[in-house]
């Protein structure tokens, strides 16, 4: 059967077997309309349900790919603002957001490192102030005590007076050296301090130091050895400050080691620069201070506070070498060896 509408608007049905169209009643027409609308409504509801599921799924996907990372980034920024530099971002996202995450974590790591260095610097300054006050107070107290003893007549012999005056002179010299060392260290710490270097023969410079200290070590019964090339080695350096750095290390070797110690001064080429080695086979450096031996007011023998040392020698040496763009290192494999590397930027 086929349904069709005639010219009068009446729905008719054609029997395909007989080929004779017959009219459809109004009741059948209404029933077919209801079926049509029900199917259309079901289709619409199914479409809306699928649309809702699609929107929900897309929303969850968007949240995981965009909203959640952005929320994490916002939380990270708030943590940075509160000074919580140790927290890091950790989310999965697109390449662009992943790059932002990596850059943010790098920034947080740098800020955390800067904060730690700032805290260590403040602690170092606090320790330095305590050490300065202690190292100034000790000799000044001794000087004051000797002077008061002389004033009240407790020292009545000329020989004893000469001894006391000699001790006072030594303590005053120590105070003067301490003040000079602090002044020099403060100059080297300042980025505005003019530090000029001139291309010179560092081999000749090292030979002059060796010649100067040779008699001193011989007098103290030390075995002083040196190994310096005879040829000219041109390197840019500041002769005044580099002399202070090398002489500080040699003086420490003389001060803290017993007679019979072998001390060696050596100069050699090393890559893109030169190295000055100062080594000895003496008492060595205590394990407790190896990591901080280049800090100010650290002494090789912590029990010896009045031996004439200021505890600034190696700190000054480190600053001098770094001002040259070089590096100073300490090794203690059987010997105490300081290596001063100076770059050759000619």
Tab-separated table of C-alpha atoms in Angstrom:
chain	number	residue	atom	x	y	z
A	1	UNK	CA	0.000	0.000	0.000
A	2	UNK	CA	1.053	3.572	-0.726
A	3	UNK	CA	-0.245	6.657	1.044
A	4	UNK	CA	-0.850	9.874	-0.888
A	5	UNK	CA	-2.959	13.059	-0.788
A	6	UNK	CA	-5.417	13.924	-3.538
A	7	UNK	CA	-6.210	17.378	-4.891
A	8	UNK	CA	-8.850	17.962	-2.238
A	9	UNK	CA	-6.372	17.417	0.578
A	10	UNK	CA	-7.786	14.028	1.607
A	11	UNK	CA	-5.271	11.283	2.461
A	12	UNK	CA	-5.848	8.155	0.441
A	13	UNK	CA	-4.211	4.785	0.282
A	14	UNK	CA	-3.469	2.842	-2.857
A	15	UNK	CA	-3.563	-0.914	-2.799
A	16	UNK	CA	-0.454	-1.907	-4.709
A	17	UNK	CA	-2.008	-5.265	-5.461
A	18	UNK	CA	-5.213	-3.851	-6.868
A	19	UNK	CA	-4.015	-0.385	-7.848
A	20	UNK	CA	-7.179	1.235	-6.427
A	21	UNK	CA	-6.622	4.133	-3.995
A	22	UNK	CA	-8.820	4.326	-0.913
A	23	UNK	CA	-9.233	7.214	1.542
A	24	UNK	CA	-7.586	7.170	4.996
A	25	UNK	CA	-9.729	8.127	7.908
A	26	UNK	CA	-9.020	11.143	10.131
A	27	UNK	CA	-8.358	8.824	13.077
A	28	UNK	CA	-5.615	6.963	11.244
A	29	UNK	CA	-4.074	10.261	10.153
A	30	UNK	CA	-3.968	11.555	13.734
A	31	UNK	CA	-2.401	8.328	14.922
A	32	UNK	CA	0.346	8.571	12.333
A	33	UNK	CA	0.985	12.177	13.310
A	34	UNK	CA	1.327	11.177	16.971
A	35	UNK	CA	3.823	8.468	16.012
A	36	UNK	CA	5.779	10.971	13.949
A	37	UNK	CA	5.914	13.562	16.731
A	38	UNK	CA	6.836	10.933	19.338
A	39	UNK	CA	9.724	9.742	17.176
A	40	UNK	CA	10.800	13.344	16.563
A	41	UNK	CA	10.632	14.076	20.321
A	42	UNK	CA	12.634	10.977	21.165
A	43	UNK	CA	15.195	11.946	18.557
A	44	UNK	CA	15.419	15.462	20.009
A	45	UNK	CA	15.797	14.122	23.563
A	46	UNK	CA	18.492	11.725	22.409
A	47	UNK	CA	20.286	14.587	20.665
A	48	UNK	CA	20.073	16.753	23.783
A	49	UNK	CA	21.376	13.911	25.934
A	50	UNK	CA	24.297	13.308	23.582
A	51	UNK	CA	24.958	17.070	23.461
A	52	UNK	CA	24.981	17.254	27.280
A	53	UNK	CA	27.378	14.323	27.504
A	54	UNK	CA	29.609	15.937	24.884
A	55	UNK	CA	29.592	19.275	26.710
A	56	UNK	CA	30.387	17.575	30.043
A	57	UNK	CA	33.190	15.523	28.520
A	58	UNK	CA	34.633	18.578	26.778
A	59	UNK	CA	34.397	20.544	30.016
A	60	UNK	CA	36.276	17.884	31.932
A	61	UNK	CA	38.885	17.682	29.194
A	62	UNK	CA	39.225	21.457	29.138
A	63	UNK	CA	39.554	21.524	32.939
A	64	UNK	CA	42.282	18.923	32.879
A	65	UNK	CA	44.120	20.546	29.992
A	66	UNK	CA	43.639	24.223	30.756
A	67	UNK	CA	41.679	25.194	33.855
A	68	UNK	CA	43.555	22.926	36.285
A	69	UNK	CA	47.032	24.004	35.063
A	70	UNK	CA	46.035	27.658	35.209
A	71	UNK	CA	44.738	27.171	38.751
A	72	UNK	CA	48.015	25.475	39.717
A	73	UNK	CA	49.995	28.348	38.197
A	74	UNK	CA	47.885	30.865	40.147
A	75	UNK	CA	48.531	28.919	43.376
A	76	UNK	CA	52.241	28.849	42.565
A	77	UNK	CA	52.327	32.615	42.099
A	78	UNK	CA	50.617	33.078	45.461
A	79	UNK	CA	53.197	30.790	47.087
A	80	UNK	CA	56.024	32.852	45.583
A	81	UNK	CA	54.380	36.040	46.851
A	82	UNK	CA	54.293	34.512	50.357
A	83	UNK	CA	57.968	33.571	50.134
A	84	UNK	CA	57.346	29.820	49.824
A	85	UNK	CA	59.998	29.248	47.171
A	86	UNK	CA	60.397	25.519	47.875
A	87	UNK	CA	57.047	24.564	46.283
A	88	UNK	CA	57.001	23.435	42.633
A	89	UNK	CA	54.324	23.016	39.961
A	90	UNK	CA	53.499	19.485	38.853
A	91	UNK	CA	50.739	18.995	36.269
A	92	UNK	CA	50.241	17.469	32.832
A	93	UNK	CA	49.268	19.842	30.078
A	94	UNK	CA	49.964	20.908	26.530
A	95	UNK	CA	53.439	21.800	25.355
A	96	UNK	CA	52.956	25.534	25.919
A	97	UNK	CA	51.692	25.137	29.485
A	98	UNK	CA	54.380	22.545	30.197
A	99	UNK	CA	56.982	25.127	29.147
A	100	UNK	CA	55.416	27.659	31.499
A	101	UNK	CA	55.602	25.056	34.267
A	102	UNK	CA	59.291	24.371	33.607
A	103	UNK	CA	60.126	28.080	33.494
A	104	UNK	CA	58.158	28.697	36.694
A	105	UNK	CA	59.942	25.873	38.521
A	106	UNK	CA	63.322	27.191	37.324
A	107	UNK	CA	62.423	30.644	38.633
A	108	UNK	CA	61.289	29.203	41.976
A	109	UNK	CA	64.537	27.248	42.265
A	110	UNK	CA	66.616	30.361	41.585
A	111	UNK	CA	64.620	32.364	44.117
A	112	UNK	CA	65.021	29.597	46.695
A	113	UNK	CA	68.772	29.517	46.066
A	114	UNK	CA	69.008	33.313	46.323
A	115	UNK	CA	67.038	33.262	49.562
A	116	UNK	CA	69.310	30.567	50.977
A	117	UNK	CA	72.427	32.482	49.927
A	118	UNK	CA	71.001	35.658	51.429
A	119	UNK	CA	70.321	33.852	54.703
A	120	UNK	CA	73.818	32.346	54.708
A	121	UNK	CA	75.287	35.778	53.986
A	122	UNK	CA	73.400	37.305	56.889
A	123	UNK	CA	74.565	34.506	59.170
A	124	UNK	CA	78.121	34.958	57.909
A	125	UNK	CA	77.980	38.690	58.613
A	126	UNK	CA	76.655	38.003	62.091
A	127	UNK	CA	79.463	35.531	62.768
A	128	UNK	CA	81.966	37.997	61.358
A	129	UNK	CA	80.791	40.744	63.701
A	130	UNK	CA	81.062	38.361	66.646
A	131	UNK	CA	84.542	37.257	65.555
A	132	UNK	CA	85.689	40.842	65.000
A	133	UNK	CA	84.507	41.910	68.449
A	134	UNK	CA	86.158	38.857	70.033
A	135	UNK	CA	89.456	39.239	68.167
A	136	UNK	CA	89.637	42.938	69.003
A	137	UNK	CA	88.528	42.531	72.592
A	138	UNK	CA	91.057	39.815	73.485
A	139	UNK	CA	94.290	41.734	72.704
A	140	UNK	CA	92.841	45.015	73.937
A	141	UNK	CA	91.943	43.374	77.270
A	142	UNK	CA	95.493	42.032	77.523
A	143	UNK	CA	97.005	45.434	76.738
A	144	UNK	CA	94.773	47.120	79.286
A	145	UNK	CA	95.661	44.566	81.946
A	146	UNK	CA	99.420	45.031	81.428
A	147	UNK	CA	99.126	48.813	81.486
A	148	UNK	CA	97.096	48.770	84.711
A	149	UNK	CA	99.644	46.411	86.277
A	150	UNK	CA	102.438	48.834	85.395
A	151	UNK	CA	100.434	51.803	86.684
A	152	UNK	CA	99.909	50.303	90.142
A	153	UNK	CA	103.534	49.205	90.391
A	154	UNK	CA	103.063	45.436	90.132
A	155	UNK	CA	105.912	45.320	87.607
A	156	UNK	CA	108.933	46.741	89.333
A	157	UNK	CA	111.972	45.434	87.460
A	158	UNK	CA	113.276	46.921	84.242
A	159	UNK	CA	113.627	43.476	82.637
A	160	UNK	CA	109.998	42.658	83.348
A	161	UNK	CA	108.898	46.060	82.076
A	162	UNK	CA	110.720	45.444	78.785
A	163	UNK	CA	108.992	42.071	78.479
A	164	UNK	CA	105.595	43.603	79.138
A	165	UNK	CA	106.206	46.417	76.660
A	166	UNK	CA	107.216	43.828	74.066
A	167	UNK	CA	103.980	41.891	74.682
A	168	UNK	CA	101.940	45.086	74.429
A	169	UNK	CA	103.671	45.901	71.142
A	170	UNK	CA	102.846	42.425	69.769
A	171	UNK	CA	99.186	42.741	70.741
A	172	UNK	CA	98.956	46.222	69.243
A	173	UNK	CA	100.525	44.866	66.031
A	174	UNK	CA	97.916	42.086	65.938
A	175	UNK	CA	95.094	44.612	66.315
A	176	UNK	CA	96.598	46.714	63.520
A	177	UNK	CA	96.902	43.665	61.237
A	178	UNK	CA	93.335	42.669	61.994
A	179	UNK	CA	92.013	46.115	61.109
A	180	UNK	CA	94.108	46.198	57.930
A	181	UNK	CA	92.837	42.745	56.962
A	182	UNK	CA	89.211	43.746	57.478
A	183	UNK	CA	89.790	46.877	55.411
A	184	UNK	CA	91.402	44.899	52.594
A	185	UNK	CA	88.652	42.286	52.602
A	186	UNK	CA	85.970	44.975	52.464
A	187	UNK	CA	87.706	46.575	49.465
A	188	UNK	CA	87.875	43.265	47.627
A	189	UNK	CA	84.210	42.565	48.412
A	190	UNK	CA	83.142	45.855	46.856
A	191	UNK	CA	82.187	45.561	43.149
A	192	UNK	CA	83.182	49.220	42.676
A	193	UNK	CA	86.740	48.757	43.883
A	194	UNK	CA	89.165	49.304	40.952
A	195	UNK	CA	91.122	46.101	40.390
A	196	UNK	CA	93.561	46.546	37.528
A	197	UNK	CA	95.599	43.758	35.945
A	198	UNK	CA	98.664	44.103	33.748
A	199	UNK	CA	100.185	41.474	31.475
A	200	UNK	CA	103.456	40.510	33.170
A	201	UNK	CA	105.870	37.624	33.530
A	202	UNK	CA	104.332	35.523	36.271
A	203	UNK	CA	107.339	33.173	36.296
A	204	UNK	CA	109.600	36.044	37.359
A	205	UNK	CA	106.972	37.152	39.876
A	206	UNK	CA	106.899	33.666	41.450
A	207	UNK	CA	110.715	33.486	41.524
A	208	UNK	CA	110.829	36.758	43.473
A	209	UNK	CA	108.426	35.364	46.081
A	210	UNK	CA	110.491	32.168	46.341
A	211	UNK	CA	113.679	34.179	46.858
A	212	UNK	CA	112.040	36.311	49.540
A	213	UNK	CA	110.710	33.352	51.547
A	214	UNK	CA	113.714	31.059	51.088
A	215	UNK	CA	115.715	32.643	53.928
A	216	UNK	CA	112.645	32.748	56.191
A	217	UNK	CA	111.995	29.025	55.813
A	218	UNK	CA	115.690	28.202	56.211
A	219	UNK	CA	115.815	30.172	59.444
A	220	UNK	CA	112.837	28.243	60.824
A	221	UNK	CA	114.381	24.884	59.796
A	222	UNK	CA	111.849	24.201	57.041
A	223	UNK	CA	112.681	22.428	53.783
A	224	UNK	CA	111.595	24.944	51.147
A	225	UNK	CA	111.421	23.707	47.546
A	226	UNK	CA	110.316	25.477	44.392
A	227	UNK	CA	109.677	24.474	40.797
A	228	UNK	CA	109.362	27.469	38.466
A	229	UNK	CA	109.913	27.449	34.673
A	230	UNK	CA	112.895	29.474	33.453
A	231	UNK	CA	111.046	30.777	30.403
A	232	UNK	CA	108.816	33.828	30.340
A	233	UNK	CA	105.091	33.243	30.986
A	234	UNK	CA	102.936	36.279	30.278
A	235	UNK	CA	99.679	36.447	32.234
A	236	UNK	CA	97.463	39.413	33.207
A	237	UNK	CA	97.531	39.863	36.975
A	238	UNK	CA	97.674	42.424	39.750
A	239	UNK	CA	101.125	41.969	41.267
A	240	UNK	CA	100.336	43.689	44.582
A	241	UNK	CA	97.240	41.677	45.379
A	242	UNK	CA	98.529	38.380	43.985
A	243	UNK	CA	101.635	38.730	46.159
A	244	UNK	CA	99.336	39.169	49.163
A	245	UNK	CA	97.411	36.006	48.249
A	246	UNK	CA	100.473	33.777	47.784
A	247	UNK	CA	102.321	35.194	50.785
A	248	UNK	CA	99.279	34.612	53.007
A	249	UNK	CA	99.345	30.899	52.151
A	250	UNK	CA	103.118	30.624	52.618
A	251	UNK	CA	102.894	32.442	55.947
A	252	UNK	CA	100.201	30.039	57.132
A	253	UNK	CA	102.417	27.074	56.208
A	254	UNK	CA	105.207	28.619	58.269
A	255	UNK	CA	102.953	29.516	61.182
A	256	UNK	CA	101.009	26.291	61.679
A	257	UNK	CA	103.651	23.634	60.909
A	258	UNK	CA	106.652	22.426	62.941
A	259	UNK	CA	110.322	22.647	61.881
A	260	UNK	CA	111.283	19.973	59.385
A	261	UNK	CA	108.142	20.449	57.294
A	262	UNK	CA	108.637	20.461	53.524
A	263	UNK	CA	106.953	23.391	51.763
A	264	UNK	CA	106.798	23.557	47.963
A	265	UNK	CA	106.024	26.454	45.636
A	266	UNK	CA	105.293	25.452	42.053
A	267	UNK	CA	104.208	27.212	38.853
A	268	UNK	CA	102.894	25.387	35.784
A	269	UNK	CA	100.754	25.907	32.704
A	270	UNK	CA	97.216	24.544	32.967
A	271	UNK	CA	94.803	24.700	30.069
A	272	UNK	CA	93.834	28.296	29.398
A	273	UNK	CA	95.892	29.719	32.238
A	274	UNK	CA	98.475	28.970	34.904
A	275	UNK	CA	98.402	27.356	38.319
A	276	UNK	CA	100.383	28.310	41.407
A	277	UNK	CA	100.695	25.374	43.815
A	278	UNK	CA	101.581	25.881	47.470
A	279	UNK	CA	101.810	22.590	49.351
A	280	UNK	CA	103.251	21.202	52.595
A	281	UNK	CA	103.468	17.850	54.392
A	282	UNK	CA	102.884	19.317	57.830
A	283	UNK	CA	100.105	18.865	60.371
A	284	UNK	CA	97.334	19.339	57.822
A	285	UNK	CA	93.987	21.080	58.168
A	286	UNK	CA	91.357	19.708	60.593
A	287	UNK	CA	88.399	17.969	58.960
A	288	UNK	CA	85.997	20.255	60.826
A	289	UNK	CA	87.107	23.362	58.931
A	290	UNK	CA	88.043	22.039	55.478
A	291	UNK	CA	84.733	23.120	53.970
A	292	UNK	CA	84.919	26.646	55.399
A	293	UNK	CA	88.668	27.280	55.405
A	294	UNK	CA	88.258	30.216	52.974
A	295	UNK	CA	85.764	31.997	55.219
A	296	UNK	CA	86.850	34.999	57.257
A	297	UNK	CA	88.175	34.392	60.801
A	298	UNK	CA	88.610	30.645	60.291
A	299	UNK	CA	91.963	29.482	61.672
A	300	UNK	CA	93.843	26.262	61.111
A	301	UNK	CA	94.060	25.737	64.852
A	302	UNK	CA	90.898	26.923	66.550
A	303	UNK	CA	92.549	26.684	69.952
A	304	UNK	CA	95.209	29.234	69.021
A	305	UNK	CA	93.449	32.575	69.164
A	306	UNK	CA	96.456	34.700	70.110
A	307	UNK	CA	99.191	33.349	67.862
A	308	UNK	CA	99.336	36.446	65.705
A	309	UNK	CA	96.926	35.149	63.067
A	310	UNK	CA	93.888	37.148	62.055
A	311	UNK	CA	92.003	34.339	60.312
A	312	UNK	CA	91.632	36.539	57.222
A	313	UNK	CA	94.573	35.345	55.115
A	314	UNK	CA	92.820	32.630	53.107
A	315	UNK	CA	89.639	34.690	52.780
A	316	UNK	CA	91.694	37.488	51.217
A	317	UNK	CA	93.541	34.989	48.982
A	318	UNK	CA	90.211	33.629	47.716
A	319	UNK	CA	88.887	37.110	46.942
A	320	UNK	CA	92.104	38.061	45.133
A	321	UNK	CA	92.070	34.967	42.902
A	322	UNK	CA	88.378	35.426	42.102
A	323	UNK	CA	89.022	39.079	41.234
A	324	UNK	CA	91.401	37.726	38.588
A	325	UNK	CA	88.586	35.560	37.239
A	326	UNK	CA	90.294	32.464	38.642
A	327	UNK	CA	89.653	29.893	41.344
A	328	UNK	CA	91.430	28.656	44.466
A	329	UNK	CA	91.039	25.066	45.682
A	330	UNK	CA	92.275	22.959	48.571
A	331	UNK	CA	93.254	19.285	48.452
A	332	UNK	CA	94.441	17.203	51.407
A	333	UNK	CA	95.538	13.854	49.988
A	334	UNK	CA	98.577	13.254	52.178
A	335	UNK	CA	99.617	16.881	51.715
A	336	UNK	CA	97.921	20.198	52.215
A	337	UNK	CA	97.885	21.759	48.754
A	338	UNK	CA	96.425	25.091	47.662
A	339	UNK	CA	96.020	25.565	43.908
A	340	UNK	CA	95.542	29.088	42.543
A	341	UNK	CA	94.302	29.057	38.953
A	342	UNK	CA	94.637	32.289	36.945
A	343	UNK	CA	93.162	32.493	33.424
A	344	UNK	CA	95.309	33.733	30.550
A	345	UNK	CA	93.065	36.147	28.670
A	346	UNK	CA	95.774	37.751	26.538
